[in-house]
Short mmCIF file of C-alpha atoms in Angstrom, two decimals:
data_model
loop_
_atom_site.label_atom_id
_atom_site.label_comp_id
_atom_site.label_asym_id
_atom_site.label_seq_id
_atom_site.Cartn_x
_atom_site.Cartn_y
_atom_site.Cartn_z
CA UNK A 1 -7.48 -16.98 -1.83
CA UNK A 2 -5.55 -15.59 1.22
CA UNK A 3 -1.82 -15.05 0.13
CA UNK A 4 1.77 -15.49 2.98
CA UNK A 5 3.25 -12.01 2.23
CA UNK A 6 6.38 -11.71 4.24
CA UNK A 7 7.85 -7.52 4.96
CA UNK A 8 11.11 -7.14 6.67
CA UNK A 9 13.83 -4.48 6.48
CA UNK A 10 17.43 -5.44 5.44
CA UNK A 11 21.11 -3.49 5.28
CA UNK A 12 22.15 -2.69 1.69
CA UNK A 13 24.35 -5.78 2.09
CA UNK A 14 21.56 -8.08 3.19
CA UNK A 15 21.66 -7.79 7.05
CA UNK A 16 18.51 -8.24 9.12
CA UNK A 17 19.73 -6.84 12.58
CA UNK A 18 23.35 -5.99 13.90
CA UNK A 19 25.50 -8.84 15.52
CA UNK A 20 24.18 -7.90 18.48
CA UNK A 21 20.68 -8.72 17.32
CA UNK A 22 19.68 -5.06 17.38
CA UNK A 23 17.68 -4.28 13.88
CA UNK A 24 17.42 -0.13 14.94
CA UNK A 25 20.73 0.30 13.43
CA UNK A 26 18.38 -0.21 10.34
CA UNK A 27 16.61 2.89 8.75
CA UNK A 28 13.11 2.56 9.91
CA UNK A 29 11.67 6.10 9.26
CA UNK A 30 8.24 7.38 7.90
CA UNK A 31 8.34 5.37 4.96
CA UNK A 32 8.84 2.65 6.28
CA UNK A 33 6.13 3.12 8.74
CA UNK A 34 3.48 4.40 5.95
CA UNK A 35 4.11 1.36 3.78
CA UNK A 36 4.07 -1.14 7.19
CA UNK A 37 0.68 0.61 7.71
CA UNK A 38 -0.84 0.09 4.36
CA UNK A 39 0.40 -3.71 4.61
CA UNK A 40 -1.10 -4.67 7.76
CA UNK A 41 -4.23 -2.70 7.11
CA UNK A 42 -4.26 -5.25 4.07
CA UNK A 43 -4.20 -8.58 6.20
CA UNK A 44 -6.70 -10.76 7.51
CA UNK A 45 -4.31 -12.10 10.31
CA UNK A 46 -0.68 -12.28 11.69
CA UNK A 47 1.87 -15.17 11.35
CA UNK A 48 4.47 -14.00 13.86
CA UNK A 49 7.44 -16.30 15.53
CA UNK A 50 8.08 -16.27 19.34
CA UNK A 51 10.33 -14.14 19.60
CA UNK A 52 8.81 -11.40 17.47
CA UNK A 53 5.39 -12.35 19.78
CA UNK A 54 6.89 -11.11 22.71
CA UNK A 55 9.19 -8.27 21.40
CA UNK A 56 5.42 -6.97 19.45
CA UNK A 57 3.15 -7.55 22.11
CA UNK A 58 4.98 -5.58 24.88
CA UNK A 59 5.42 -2.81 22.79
CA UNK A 60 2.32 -1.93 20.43
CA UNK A 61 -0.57 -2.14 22.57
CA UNK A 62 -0.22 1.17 23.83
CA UNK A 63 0.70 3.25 20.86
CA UNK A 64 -2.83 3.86 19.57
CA UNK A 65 -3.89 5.50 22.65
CA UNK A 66 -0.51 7.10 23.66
CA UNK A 67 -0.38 10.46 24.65
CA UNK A 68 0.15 13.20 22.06
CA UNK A 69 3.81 13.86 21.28
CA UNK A 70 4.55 16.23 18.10
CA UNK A 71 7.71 15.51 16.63
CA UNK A 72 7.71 11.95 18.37
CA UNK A 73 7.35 9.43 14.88
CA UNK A 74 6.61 6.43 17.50
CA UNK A 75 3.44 7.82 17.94
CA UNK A 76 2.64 9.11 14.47
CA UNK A 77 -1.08 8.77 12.97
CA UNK A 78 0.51 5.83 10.86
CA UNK A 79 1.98 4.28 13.58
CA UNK A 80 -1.19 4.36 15.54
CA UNK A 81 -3.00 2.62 12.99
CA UNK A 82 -0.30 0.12 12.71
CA UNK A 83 -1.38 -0.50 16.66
CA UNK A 84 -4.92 -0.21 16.37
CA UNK A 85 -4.90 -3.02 13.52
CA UNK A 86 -2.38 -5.52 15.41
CA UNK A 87 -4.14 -5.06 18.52
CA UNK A 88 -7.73 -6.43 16.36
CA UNK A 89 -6.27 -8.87 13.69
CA UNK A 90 -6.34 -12.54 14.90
CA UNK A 91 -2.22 -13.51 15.48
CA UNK A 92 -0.74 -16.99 15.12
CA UNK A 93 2.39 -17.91 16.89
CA UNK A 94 4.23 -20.93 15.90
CA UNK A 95 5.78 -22.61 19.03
CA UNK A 96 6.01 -25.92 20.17
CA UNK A 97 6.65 -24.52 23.82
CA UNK A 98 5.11 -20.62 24.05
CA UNK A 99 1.92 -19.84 26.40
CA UNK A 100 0.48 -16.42 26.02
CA UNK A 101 0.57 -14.58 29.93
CA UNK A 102 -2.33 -14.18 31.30
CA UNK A 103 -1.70 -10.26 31.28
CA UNK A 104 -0.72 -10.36 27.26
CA UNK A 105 -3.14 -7.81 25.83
CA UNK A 106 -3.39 -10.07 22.88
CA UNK A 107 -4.34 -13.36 24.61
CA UNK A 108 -7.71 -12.96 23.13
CA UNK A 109 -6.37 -12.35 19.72
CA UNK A 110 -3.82 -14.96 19.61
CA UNK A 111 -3.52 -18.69 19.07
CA UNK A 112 -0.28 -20.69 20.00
CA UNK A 113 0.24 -23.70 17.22
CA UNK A 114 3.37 -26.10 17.45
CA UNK A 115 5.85 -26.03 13.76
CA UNK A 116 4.97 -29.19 12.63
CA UNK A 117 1.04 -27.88 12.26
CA UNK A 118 1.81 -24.74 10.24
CA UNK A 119 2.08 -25.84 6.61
CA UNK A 120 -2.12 -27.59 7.06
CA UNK A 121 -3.00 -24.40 8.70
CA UNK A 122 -1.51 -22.60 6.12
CA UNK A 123 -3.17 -24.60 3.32
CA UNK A 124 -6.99 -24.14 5.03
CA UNK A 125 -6.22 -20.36 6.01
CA UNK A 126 -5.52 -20.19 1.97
CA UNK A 127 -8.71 -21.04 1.26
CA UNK A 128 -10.90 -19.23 4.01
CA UNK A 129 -10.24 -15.27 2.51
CA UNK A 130 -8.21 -13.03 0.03
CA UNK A 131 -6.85 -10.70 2.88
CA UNK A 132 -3.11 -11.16 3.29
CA UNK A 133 -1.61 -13.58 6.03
CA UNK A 134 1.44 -11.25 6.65
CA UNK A 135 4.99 -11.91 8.41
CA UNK A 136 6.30 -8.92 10.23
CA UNK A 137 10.04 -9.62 11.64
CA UNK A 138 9.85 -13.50 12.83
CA UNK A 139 13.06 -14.48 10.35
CA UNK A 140 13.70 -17.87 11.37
CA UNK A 141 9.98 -19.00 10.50
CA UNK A 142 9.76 -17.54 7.31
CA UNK A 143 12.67 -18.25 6.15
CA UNK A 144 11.61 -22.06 7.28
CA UNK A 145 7.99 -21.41 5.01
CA UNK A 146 9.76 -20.54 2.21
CA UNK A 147 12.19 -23.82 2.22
CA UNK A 148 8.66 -25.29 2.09
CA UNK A 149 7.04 -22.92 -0.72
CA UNK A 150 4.71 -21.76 1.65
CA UNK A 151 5.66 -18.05 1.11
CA UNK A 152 3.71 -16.05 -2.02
CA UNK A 153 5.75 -12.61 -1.26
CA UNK A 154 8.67 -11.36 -0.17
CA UNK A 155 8.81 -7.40 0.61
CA UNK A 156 12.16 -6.36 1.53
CA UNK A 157 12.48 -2.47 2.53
CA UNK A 158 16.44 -1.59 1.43
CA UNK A 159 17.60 0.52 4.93
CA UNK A 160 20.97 2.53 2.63
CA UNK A 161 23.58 1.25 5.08
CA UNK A 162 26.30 -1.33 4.57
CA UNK A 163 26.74 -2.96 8.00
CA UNK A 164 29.50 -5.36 6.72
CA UNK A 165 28.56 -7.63 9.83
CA UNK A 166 25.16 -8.90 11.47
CA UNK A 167 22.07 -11.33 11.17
CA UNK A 168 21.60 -12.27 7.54
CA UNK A 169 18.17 -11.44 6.51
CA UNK A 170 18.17 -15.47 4.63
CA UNK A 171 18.77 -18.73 6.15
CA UNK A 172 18.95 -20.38 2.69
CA UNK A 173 19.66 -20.18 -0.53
CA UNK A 174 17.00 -19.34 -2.80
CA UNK A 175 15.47 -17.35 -6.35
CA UNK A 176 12.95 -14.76 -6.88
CA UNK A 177 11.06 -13.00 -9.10
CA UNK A 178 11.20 -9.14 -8.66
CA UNK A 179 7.56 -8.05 -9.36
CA UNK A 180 7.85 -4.18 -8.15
CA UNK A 181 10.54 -1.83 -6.88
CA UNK A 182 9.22 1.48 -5.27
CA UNK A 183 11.02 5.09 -4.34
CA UNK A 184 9.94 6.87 -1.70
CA UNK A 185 10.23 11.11 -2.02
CA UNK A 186 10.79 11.27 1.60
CA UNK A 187 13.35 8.65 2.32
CA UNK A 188 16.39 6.91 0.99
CA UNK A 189 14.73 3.33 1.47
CA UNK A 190 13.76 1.14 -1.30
CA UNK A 191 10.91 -1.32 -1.35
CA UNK A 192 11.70 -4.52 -3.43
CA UNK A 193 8.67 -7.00 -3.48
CA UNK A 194 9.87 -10.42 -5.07
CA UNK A 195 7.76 -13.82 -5.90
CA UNK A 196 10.23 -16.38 -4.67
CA UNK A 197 10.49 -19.08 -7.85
CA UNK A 198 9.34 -22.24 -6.54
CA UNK A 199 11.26 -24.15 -9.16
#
């Protein structure tokens, strides 16, 4: 059974982007790349909102086949792979308005449903594999899924700054279960992966 695993990155102080809605002031390095990479290589499709759509689409496309650039992490051998396995895996955007352009170079890869379908599709998506259905960025719809119960997973990568103002990373109030917390050598991330209590 296919599970909703949700990664994101958050400020020490639980901040998904600045105020300005910028989420590079977080510390997305290698590690956080590596372990992006080993979570979309682990899905059987993408549940992304609009807004992350169109942010995602115009920018990973290209990076699989970019040209070489030592020292450039954008176009690292992980983040390549990120590219090469968004650019196959069947998306879902939930939208009650959004058409994919024409010119989108995942129009063939992506289906447009409207909110008030997501929690069937989710149930008969469930039942169809045991890949992952994962949530990259797309805040205000998971945050909606897991008011619903809908989410199995939370990942949150730790960035190790305080930003003391921003875009809080939850919408609600809610529990969880921590089921893992992971160092990384190379970075001064954390990885927390919670089961939210459904309770």
């Amino acid at each position: 059974m296919r599970r909703v695993v949700v990664c994101n990155i958050a400020s020490v102080d639980g901040f998904y982007a600045a105020s300005d809605g910028n989420p590079l002031v977080l510390n997305m390095d290698a590690a956080f790349d590596e372990y992006n990479r080993t979570r979309i290589e682990a899905a059987d499709m993408l549940l992304l909102g609009r807004k992350s759509f169109e942010g995602f689409s115009s920018y990973w496309p290209g990076i699989a086949t970019a040209p070489d650039d030592p020292g450039n992490r954008a176009v690292s051998e992980d983040n390549r792979r990120i590219s090469r396995a968004f650019n196959s895996l069947p998306k879902t955007v939930v939208s009650d308005t959004f058409v994919v352009a024409a010119d989108n170079a995942w129009r063939d890869t992506t289906t447009v449903i409207p909110g008030d379908e997501v929690p069937g599709w989710i149930g008969a998506c469930r039942q169809e594999g045991n890949g992952d259905i994962l949530i990259f960025a797309s805040r205000v719809l998971w945050n909606s899924l897991l008011d619903m119960r809908l989410v199995d997973e939370v990942h949150l990568m730790i960035s190790p700054n305080a930003l003391a103002e921003g875009i809080p990373i939850f919408t609600l109030s809610a529990a969880f279960t921590l089921l893992d917390s992971v160092r990384f050598d190379s970075s001064s991330n954390v990885l927390l992966r919670y089961e939210p209590n459904r309770g």
